[in-house]
Short mmCIF file of C-alpha atoms in Angstrom, two decimals:
data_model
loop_
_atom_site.label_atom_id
_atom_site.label_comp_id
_atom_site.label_asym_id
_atom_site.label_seq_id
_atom_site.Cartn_x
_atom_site.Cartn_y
_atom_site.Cartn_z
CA UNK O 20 64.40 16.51 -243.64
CA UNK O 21 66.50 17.63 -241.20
CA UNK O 22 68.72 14.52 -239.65
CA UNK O 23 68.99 15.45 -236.67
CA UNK O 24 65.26 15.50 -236.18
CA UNK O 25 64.82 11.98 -237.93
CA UNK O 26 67.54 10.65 -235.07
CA UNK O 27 65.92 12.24 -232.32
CA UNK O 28 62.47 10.65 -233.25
CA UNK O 29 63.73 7.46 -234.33
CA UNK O 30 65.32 7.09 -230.48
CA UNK O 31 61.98 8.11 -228.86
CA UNK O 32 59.80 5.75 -230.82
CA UNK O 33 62.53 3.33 -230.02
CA UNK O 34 61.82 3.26 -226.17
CA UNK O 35 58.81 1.63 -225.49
CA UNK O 36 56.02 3.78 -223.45
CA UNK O 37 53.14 1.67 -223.42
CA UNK O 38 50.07 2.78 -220.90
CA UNK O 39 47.27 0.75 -220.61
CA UNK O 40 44.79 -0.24 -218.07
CA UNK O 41 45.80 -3.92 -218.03
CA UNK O 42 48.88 -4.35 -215.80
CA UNK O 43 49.98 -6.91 -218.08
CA UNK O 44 50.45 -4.59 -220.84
CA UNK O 45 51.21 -1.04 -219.26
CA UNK O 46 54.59 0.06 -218.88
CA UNK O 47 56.90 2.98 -218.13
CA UNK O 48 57.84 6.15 -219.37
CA UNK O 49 61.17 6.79 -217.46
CA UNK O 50 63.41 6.30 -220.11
CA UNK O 51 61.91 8.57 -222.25
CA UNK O 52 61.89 11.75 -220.12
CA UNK O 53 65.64 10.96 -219.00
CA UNK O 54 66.09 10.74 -222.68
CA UNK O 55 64.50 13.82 -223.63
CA UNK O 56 65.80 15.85 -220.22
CA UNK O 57 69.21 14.98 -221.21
CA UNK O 58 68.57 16.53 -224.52
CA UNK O 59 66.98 19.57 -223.05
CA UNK O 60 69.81 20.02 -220.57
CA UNK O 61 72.00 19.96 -223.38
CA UNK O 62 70.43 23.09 -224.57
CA UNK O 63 70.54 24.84 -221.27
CA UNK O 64 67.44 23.94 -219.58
CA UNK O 65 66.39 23.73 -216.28
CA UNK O 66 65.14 20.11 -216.14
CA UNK O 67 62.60 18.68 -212.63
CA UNK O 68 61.43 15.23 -213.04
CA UNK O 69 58.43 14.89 -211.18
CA UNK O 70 58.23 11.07 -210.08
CA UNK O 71 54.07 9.68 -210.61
CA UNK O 72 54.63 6.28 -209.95
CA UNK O 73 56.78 3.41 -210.30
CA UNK O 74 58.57 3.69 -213.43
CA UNK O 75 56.51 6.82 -214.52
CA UNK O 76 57.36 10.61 -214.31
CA UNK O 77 56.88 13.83 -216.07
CA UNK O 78 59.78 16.50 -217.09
CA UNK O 79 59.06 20.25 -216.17
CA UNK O 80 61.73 21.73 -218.65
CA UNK O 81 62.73 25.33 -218.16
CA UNK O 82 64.34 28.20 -220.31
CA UNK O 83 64.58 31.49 -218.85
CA UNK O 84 62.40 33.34 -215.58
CA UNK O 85 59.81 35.52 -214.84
CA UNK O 86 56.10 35.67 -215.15
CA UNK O 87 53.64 34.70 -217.90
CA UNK O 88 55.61 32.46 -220.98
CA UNK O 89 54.83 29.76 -223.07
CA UNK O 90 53.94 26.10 -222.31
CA UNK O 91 54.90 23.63 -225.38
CA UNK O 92 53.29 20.42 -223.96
CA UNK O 93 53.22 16.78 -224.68
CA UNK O 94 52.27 13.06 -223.80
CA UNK O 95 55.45 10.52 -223.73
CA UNK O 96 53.26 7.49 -223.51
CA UNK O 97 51.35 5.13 -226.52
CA UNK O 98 48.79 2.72 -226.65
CA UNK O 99 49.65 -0.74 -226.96
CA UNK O 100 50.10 -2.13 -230.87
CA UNK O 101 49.12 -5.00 -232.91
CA UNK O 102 53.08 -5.25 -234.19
CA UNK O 103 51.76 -8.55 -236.68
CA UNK O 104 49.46 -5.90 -238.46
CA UNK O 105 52.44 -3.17 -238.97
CA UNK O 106 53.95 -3.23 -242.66
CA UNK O 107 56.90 -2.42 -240.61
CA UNK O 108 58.40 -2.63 -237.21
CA UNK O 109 56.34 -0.31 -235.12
CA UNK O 110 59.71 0.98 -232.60
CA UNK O 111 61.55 2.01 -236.06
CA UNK O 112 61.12 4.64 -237.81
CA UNK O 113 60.01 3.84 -241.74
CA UNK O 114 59.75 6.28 -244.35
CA UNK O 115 57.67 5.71 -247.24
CA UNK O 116 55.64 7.23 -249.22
CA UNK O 117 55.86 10.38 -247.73
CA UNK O 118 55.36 9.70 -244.34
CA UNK O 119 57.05 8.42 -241.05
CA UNK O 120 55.91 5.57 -239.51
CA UNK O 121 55.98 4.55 -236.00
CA UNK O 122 53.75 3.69 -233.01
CA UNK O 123 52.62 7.07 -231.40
CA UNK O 124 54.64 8.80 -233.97
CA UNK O 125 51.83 11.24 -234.45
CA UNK O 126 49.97 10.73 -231.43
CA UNK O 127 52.69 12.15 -229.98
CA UNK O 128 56.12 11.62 -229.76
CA UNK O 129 56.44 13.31 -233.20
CA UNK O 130 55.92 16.42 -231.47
CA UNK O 131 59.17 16.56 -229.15
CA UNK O 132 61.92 16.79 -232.19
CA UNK O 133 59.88 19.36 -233.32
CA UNK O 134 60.14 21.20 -229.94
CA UNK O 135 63.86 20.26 -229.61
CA UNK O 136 64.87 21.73 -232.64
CA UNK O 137 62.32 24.99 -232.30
CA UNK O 138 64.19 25.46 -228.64
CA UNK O 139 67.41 24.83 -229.92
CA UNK O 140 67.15 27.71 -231.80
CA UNK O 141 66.46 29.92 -228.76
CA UNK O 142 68.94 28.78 -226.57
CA UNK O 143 71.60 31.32 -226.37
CA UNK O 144 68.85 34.21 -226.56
CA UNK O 145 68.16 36.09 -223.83
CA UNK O 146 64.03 35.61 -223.08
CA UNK O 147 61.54 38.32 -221.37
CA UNK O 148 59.68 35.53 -220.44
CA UNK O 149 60.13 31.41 -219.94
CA UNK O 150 59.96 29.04 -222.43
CA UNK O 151 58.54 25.57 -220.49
CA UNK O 152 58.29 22.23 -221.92
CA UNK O 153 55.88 19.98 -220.58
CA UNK O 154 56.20 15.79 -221.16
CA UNK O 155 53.46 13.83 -219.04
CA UNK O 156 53.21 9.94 -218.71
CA UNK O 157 49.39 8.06 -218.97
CA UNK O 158 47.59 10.45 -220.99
CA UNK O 159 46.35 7.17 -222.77
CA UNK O 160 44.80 5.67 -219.60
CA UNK O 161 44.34 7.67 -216.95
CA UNK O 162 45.39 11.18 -216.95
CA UNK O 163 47.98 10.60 -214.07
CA UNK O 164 50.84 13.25 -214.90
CA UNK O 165 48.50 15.68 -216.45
CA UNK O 166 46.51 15.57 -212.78
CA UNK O 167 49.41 15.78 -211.28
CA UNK O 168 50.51 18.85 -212.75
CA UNK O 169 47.66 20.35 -211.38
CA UNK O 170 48.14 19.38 -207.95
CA UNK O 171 51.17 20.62 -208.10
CA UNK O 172 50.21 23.47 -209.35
CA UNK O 173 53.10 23.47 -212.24
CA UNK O 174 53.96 24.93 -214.26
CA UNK O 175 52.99 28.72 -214.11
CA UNK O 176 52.33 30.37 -216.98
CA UNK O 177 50.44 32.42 -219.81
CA UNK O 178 49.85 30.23 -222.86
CA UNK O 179 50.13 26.24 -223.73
CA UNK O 180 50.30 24.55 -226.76
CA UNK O 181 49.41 20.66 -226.93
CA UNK O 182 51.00 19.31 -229.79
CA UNK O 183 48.45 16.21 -230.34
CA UNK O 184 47.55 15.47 -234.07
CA UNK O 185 45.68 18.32 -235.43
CA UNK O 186 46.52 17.83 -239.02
CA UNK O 187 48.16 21.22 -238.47
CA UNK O 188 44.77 22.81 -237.54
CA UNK O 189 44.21 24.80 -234.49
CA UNK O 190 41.82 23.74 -231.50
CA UNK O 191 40.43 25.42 -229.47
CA UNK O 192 38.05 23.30 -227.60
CA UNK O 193 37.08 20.00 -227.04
CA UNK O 194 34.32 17.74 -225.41
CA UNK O 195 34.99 15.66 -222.52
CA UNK O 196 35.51 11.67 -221.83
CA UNK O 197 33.44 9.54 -219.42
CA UNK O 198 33.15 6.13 -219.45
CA UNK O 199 30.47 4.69 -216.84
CA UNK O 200 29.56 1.21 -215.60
CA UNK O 201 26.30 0.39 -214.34
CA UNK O 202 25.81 -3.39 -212.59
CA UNK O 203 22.60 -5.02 -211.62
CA UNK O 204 22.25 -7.79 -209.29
CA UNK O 205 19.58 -9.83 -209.57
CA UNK O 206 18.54 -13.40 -208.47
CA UNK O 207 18.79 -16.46 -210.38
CA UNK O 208 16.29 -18.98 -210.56
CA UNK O 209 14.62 -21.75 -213.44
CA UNK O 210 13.05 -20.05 -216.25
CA UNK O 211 9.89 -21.90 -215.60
CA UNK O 212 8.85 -19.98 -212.90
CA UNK O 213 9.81 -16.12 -213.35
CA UNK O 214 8.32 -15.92 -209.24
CA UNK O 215 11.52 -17.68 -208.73
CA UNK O 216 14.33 -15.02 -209.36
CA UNK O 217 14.71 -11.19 -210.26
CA UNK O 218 15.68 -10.93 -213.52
CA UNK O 219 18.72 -8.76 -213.82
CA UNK O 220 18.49 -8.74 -218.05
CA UNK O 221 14.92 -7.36 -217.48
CA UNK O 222 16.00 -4.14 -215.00
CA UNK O 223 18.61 -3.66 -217.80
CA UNK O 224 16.18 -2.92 -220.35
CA UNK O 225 14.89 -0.02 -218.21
CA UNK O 226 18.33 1.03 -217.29
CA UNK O 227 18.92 0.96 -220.99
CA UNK O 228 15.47 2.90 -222.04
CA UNK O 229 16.12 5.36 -219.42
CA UNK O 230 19.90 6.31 -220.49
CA UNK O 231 18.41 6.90 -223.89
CA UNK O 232 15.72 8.98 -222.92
CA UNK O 233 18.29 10.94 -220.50
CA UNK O 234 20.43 11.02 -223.94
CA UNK O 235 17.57 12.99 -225.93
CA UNK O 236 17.12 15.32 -223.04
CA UNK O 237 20.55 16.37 -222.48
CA UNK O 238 20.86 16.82 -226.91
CA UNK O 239 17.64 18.73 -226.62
CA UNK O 240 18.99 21.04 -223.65
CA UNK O 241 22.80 21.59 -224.66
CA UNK O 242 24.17 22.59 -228.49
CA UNK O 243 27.04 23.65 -229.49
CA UNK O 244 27.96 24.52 -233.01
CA UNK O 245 31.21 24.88 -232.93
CA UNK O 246 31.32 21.00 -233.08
CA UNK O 247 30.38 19.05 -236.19
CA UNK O 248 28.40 16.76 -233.74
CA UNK O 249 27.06 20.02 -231.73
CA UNK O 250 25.14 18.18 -229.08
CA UNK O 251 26.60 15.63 -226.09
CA UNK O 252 26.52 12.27 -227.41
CA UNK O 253 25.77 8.93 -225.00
CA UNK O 254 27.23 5.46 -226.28
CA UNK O 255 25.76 1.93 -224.88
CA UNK O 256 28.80 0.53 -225.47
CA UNK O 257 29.10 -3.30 -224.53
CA UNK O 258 26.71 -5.64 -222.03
CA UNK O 259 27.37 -9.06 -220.14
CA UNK O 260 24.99 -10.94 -218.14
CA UNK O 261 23.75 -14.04 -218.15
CA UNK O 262 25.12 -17.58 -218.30
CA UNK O 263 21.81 -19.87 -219.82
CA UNK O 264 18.84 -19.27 -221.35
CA UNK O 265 16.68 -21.27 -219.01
CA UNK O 266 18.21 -19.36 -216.03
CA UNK O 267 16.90 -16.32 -214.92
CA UNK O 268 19.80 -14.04 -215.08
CA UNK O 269 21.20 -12.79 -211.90
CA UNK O 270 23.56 -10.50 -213.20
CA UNK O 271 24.30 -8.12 -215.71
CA UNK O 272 26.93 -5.15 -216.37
CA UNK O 273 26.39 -2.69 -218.79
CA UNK O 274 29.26 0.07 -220.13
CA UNK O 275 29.08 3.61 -221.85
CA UNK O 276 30.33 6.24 -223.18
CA UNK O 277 29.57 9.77 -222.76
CA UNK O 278 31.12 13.12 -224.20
CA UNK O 279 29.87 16.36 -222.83
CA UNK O 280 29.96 19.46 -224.15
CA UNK O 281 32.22 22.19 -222.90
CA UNK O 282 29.33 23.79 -220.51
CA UNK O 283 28.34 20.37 -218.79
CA UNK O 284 29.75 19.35 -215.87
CA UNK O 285 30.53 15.49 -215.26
CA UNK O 286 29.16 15.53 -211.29
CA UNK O 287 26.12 16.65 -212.60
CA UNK O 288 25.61 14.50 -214.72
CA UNK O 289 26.83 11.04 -212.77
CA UNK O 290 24.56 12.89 -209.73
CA UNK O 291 21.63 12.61 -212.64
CA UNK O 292 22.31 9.19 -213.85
CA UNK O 293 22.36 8.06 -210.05
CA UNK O 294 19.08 9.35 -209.14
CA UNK O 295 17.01 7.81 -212.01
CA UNK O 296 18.63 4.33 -211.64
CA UNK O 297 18.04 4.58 -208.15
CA UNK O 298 14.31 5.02 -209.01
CA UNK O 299 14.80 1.82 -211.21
CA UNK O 300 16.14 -0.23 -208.77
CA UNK O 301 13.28 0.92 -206.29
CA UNK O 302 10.87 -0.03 -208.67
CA UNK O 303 12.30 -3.10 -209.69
CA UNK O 304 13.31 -4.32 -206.06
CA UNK O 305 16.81 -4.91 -207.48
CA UNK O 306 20.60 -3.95 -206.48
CA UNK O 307 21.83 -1.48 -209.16
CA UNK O 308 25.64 -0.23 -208.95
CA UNK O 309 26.76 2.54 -210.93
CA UNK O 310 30.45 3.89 -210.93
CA UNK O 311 32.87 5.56 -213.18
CA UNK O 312 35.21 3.35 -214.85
CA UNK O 313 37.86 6.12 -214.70
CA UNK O 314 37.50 9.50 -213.14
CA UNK O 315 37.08 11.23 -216.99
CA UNK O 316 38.68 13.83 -219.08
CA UNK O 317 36.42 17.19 -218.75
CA UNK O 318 35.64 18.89 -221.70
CA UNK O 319 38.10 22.09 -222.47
CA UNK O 320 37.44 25.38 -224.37
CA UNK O 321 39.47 28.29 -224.54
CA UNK O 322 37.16 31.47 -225.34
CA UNK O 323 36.91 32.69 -229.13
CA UNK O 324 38.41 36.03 -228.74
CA UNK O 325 41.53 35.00 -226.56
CA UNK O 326 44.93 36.50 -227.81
CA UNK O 327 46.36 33.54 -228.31
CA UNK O 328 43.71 31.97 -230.15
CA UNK O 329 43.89 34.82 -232.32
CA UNK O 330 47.81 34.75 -232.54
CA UNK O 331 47.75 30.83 -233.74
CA UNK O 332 44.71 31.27 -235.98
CA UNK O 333 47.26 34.23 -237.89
CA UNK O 334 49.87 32.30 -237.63
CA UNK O 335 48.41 29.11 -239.42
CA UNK O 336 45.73 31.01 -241.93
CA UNK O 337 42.91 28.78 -240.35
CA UNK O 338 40.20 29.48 -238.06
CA UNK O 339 40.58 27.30 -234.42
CA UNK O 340 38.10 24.00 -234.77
CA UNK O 341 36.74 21.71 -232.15
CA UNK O 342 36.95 17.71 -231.80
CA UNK O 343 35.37 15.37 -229.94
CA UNK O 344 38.47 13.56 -228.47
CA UNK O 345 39.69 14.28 -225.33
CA UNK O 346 43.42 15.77 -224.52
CA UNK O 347 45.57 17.27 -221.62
CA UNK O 348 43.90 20.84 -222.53
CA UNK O 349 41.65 20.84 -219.16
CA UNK O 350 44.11 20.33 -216.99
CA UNK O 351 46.16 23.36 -218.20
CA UNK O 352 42.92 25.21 -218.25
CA UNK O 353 42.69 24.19 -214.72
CA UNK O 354 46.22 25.90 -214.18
CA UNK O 355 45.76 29.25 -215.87
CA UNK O 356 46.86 28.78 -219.14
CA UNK O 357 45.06 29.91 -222.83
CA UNK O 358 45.59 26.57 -224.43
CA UNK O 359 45.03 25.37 -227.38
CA UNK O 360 45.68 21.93 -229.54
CA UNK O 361 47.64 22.13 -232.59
CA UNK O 362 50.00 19.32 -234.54
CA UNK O 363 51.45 18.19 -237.46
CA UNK O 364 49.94 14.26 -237.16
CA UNK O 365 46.40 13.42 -237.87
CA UNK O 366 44.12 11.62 -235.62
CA UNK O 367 42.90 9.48 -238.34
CA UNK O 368 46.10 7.42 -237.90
CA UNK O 369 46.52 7.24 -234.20
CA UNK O 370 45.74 4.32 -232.56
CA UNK O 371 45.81 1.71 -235.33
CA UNK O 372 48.59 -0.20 -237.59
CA UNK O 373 50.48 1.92 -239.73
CA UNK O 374 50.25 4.94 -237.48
CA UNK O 375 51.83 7.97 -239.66
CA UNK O 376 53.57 11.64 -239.79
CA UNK O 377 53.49 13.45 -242.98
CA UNK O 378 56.53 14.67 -244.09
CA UNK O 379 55.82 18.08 -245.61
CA UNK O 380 53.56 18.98 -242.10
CA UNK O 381 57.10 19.12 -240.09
CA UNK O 382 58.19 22.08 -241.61
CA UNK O 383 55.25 24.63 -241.21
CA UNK O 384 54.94 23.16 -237.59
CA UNK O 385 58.60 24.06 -236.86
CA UNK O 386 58.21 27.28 -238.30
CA UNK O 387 54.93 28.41 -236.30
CA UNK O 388 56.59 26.95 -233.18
CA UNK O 389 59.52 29.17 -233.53
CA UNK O 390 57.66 32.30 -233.91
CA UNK O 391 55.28 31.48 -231.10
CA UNK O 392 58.84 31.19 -228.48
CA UNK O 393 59.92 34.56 -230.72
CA UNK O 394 56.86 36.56 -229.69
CA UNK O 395 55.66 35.07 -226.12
CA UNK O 396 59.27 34.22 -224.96
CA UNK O 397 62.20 36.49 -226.45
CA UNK O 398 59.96 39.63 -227.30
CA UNK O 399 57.66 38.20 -223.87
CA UNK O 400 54.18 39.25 -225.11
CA UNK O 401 51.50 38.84 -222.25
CA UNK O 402 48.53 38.93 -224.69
#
């Protein structure tokens, strides 16, 4: 393995980049983009740190000018860890058995090196078109650099590539995120006399029944085979209310999940969810509150037949899959851009103890990397 790779990774997993939606735990990403525009300045590129918010930014890296190019594109941040359940400190890099461990090592810092050293090797050639590297802060939690990209309206160009854990498997599409919360307010009273109160545990069970019958409608009405779960799925996820049983409760919160498919869009659906629990709280006589517990990733999809679907799917000898997690691929949707998901760690290791990068994927993503710059950047390829 190439050294200077294993230094440059072993420095980025170093810096912490936590993001999290507990204040307590979140944390900053700044010294990781000054780390990696340093790096990338090094090489000749044109580097704009775009501030978010307090110790948070994203890095616009440039190589060359003109129209159309190529996006390589990447989260800096992590989730938080469980370092007592590592076999191994989770800011060092371990190698064992075949693999490199390290929290977010595949989900994602793995995939800068890999950029670095694909770049490096373009960075005394003359390109047709740029070469842009993309690193974003709060991917984890709440989208922040990725949306702000889009306000921005940066960068411009033809084609992205994501470099999330793929298990070096193109994707082209992907369903979205939501995650809802729906609160009842009742009125509390002694179980002895149910005249007393308005049971908020009770209205929940309708809430409940209802989401589940909206569930079954939405599977019956929208399919998509292209997924190995081809139909939106709808999670009751976790419920509080309640203090005693001989109260009548007087309040109670319930969360879920929901993943639509590419073709469903999430204001419909909240606009849906809000009308039939505001004909349960009519019926009921109860306060029902129902809001977003983060605005939600929209589902991506990048058409079948694009170019550059076809150009990756060559390039790696696989056909372009789906998955059901969400990534950064709307957003560049949003700005113009082909895009599709493809990387060397597997998902099946993010977000747990022992997170992992295999060894012998590194190579074959280096090598499709370089010939992706080769054709869309030096030889500057449109389609």
């Amino acid at each position: 393995m190439d050294k200077l790779f294993l230094q440059q990774l072993s420095q980025l997993v170093a810096l912490p980049s936590v993001s999290c939606t507990d204040s307590n735990i979140d944390q900053g990403n700044q010294a990781v983009i000054d780390l990696l525009a340093s790096w990338l300045s090094h090489f000749g590129f044109h580097c704009e740190v775009m501030p978010i918010s307090v110790g948070k930014a994203n890095l616009i890296a440039t190589l060359g000018s003109g129209s159309g190019g190529l996006v390589l594109a990447g989260h800096t941040d992590t989730v938080p860890c469980d370092a007592q359940l590592w076999a191994s400190d989770p800011f060092k890099v371990s190698e064992r058995n075949g693999n490199l461990y390290g929290l977010g090592i595949a989900d994602m810092k793995g995939f800068f090196p890999a950029v670095l050293n694909a770049a490096q090797a373009f960075s005394k050639t003359k390109l047709k078109a740029p070469l842009i590297i993309i690193a974003t802060c709060d991917e984890e939690s709440s989208m922040a650099g990725a949306k702000a990209l889009v306000e921005a309206s940066k960068p411009q160009a033809r084609f992205a590539l994501i470099g999330e854990p793929t298990s070096l498997k193109p994707i082209r599409l992907h369903k979205g995120v939501m995650m809802e919360r729906v609160k009842i307010l009742g009125n509390s009273g002694h179980s002895s006399d149910p005249s007393l109160g308005n049971n908020a545990l009770d209205a929940m069970t309708l809430v409940m029944s209802d989401l589940m019958a909206f569930r079954a409608e939405m599977q019956k009405k929208y399919h998509n085979p292209a997924f190995t779960i081809p139909y939106p799925t709808l999670n009751l996820g976790c419920i509080h209310g309640g203090d005693n049983p001989n109260r009548i409760c007087g309040q109670c919160e319930l969360q879920f999940d929901l993943r639509p498919l590419p073709d469903m869009n999430m204001d419909d659906i909240r606009q849906q969810i809000a009308q039939r629990l505001k004909r349960i709280a009519l019926q009921q006589q109860i306060q029902i509150e129902y809001e977003a517990i983060f605005e939600g990733t929209p589902p991506a999809e990048t058409p079948a037949d694009s170019p550059f679907v076809k150009m990756v799917e060559r390039l790696t000898q696989s056909e372009s899959g789906s998955v059901a997690f969400g990534t950064e691929a709307p957003y560049f949707r949003q700005l113009g851009m082909d895009t599709i998901i493809l990387g060397a760690g597997s998902i099946e290791t993010a977000h747990q103890p022992n997170e992992y990068l295999p060894i012998k994927n590194i190579s074959p993503l280096l090598l499709w990397l370089k010939q992706l710059i080769h054709h869309y950047c030096v030889l500057g390829y449109a389609a």
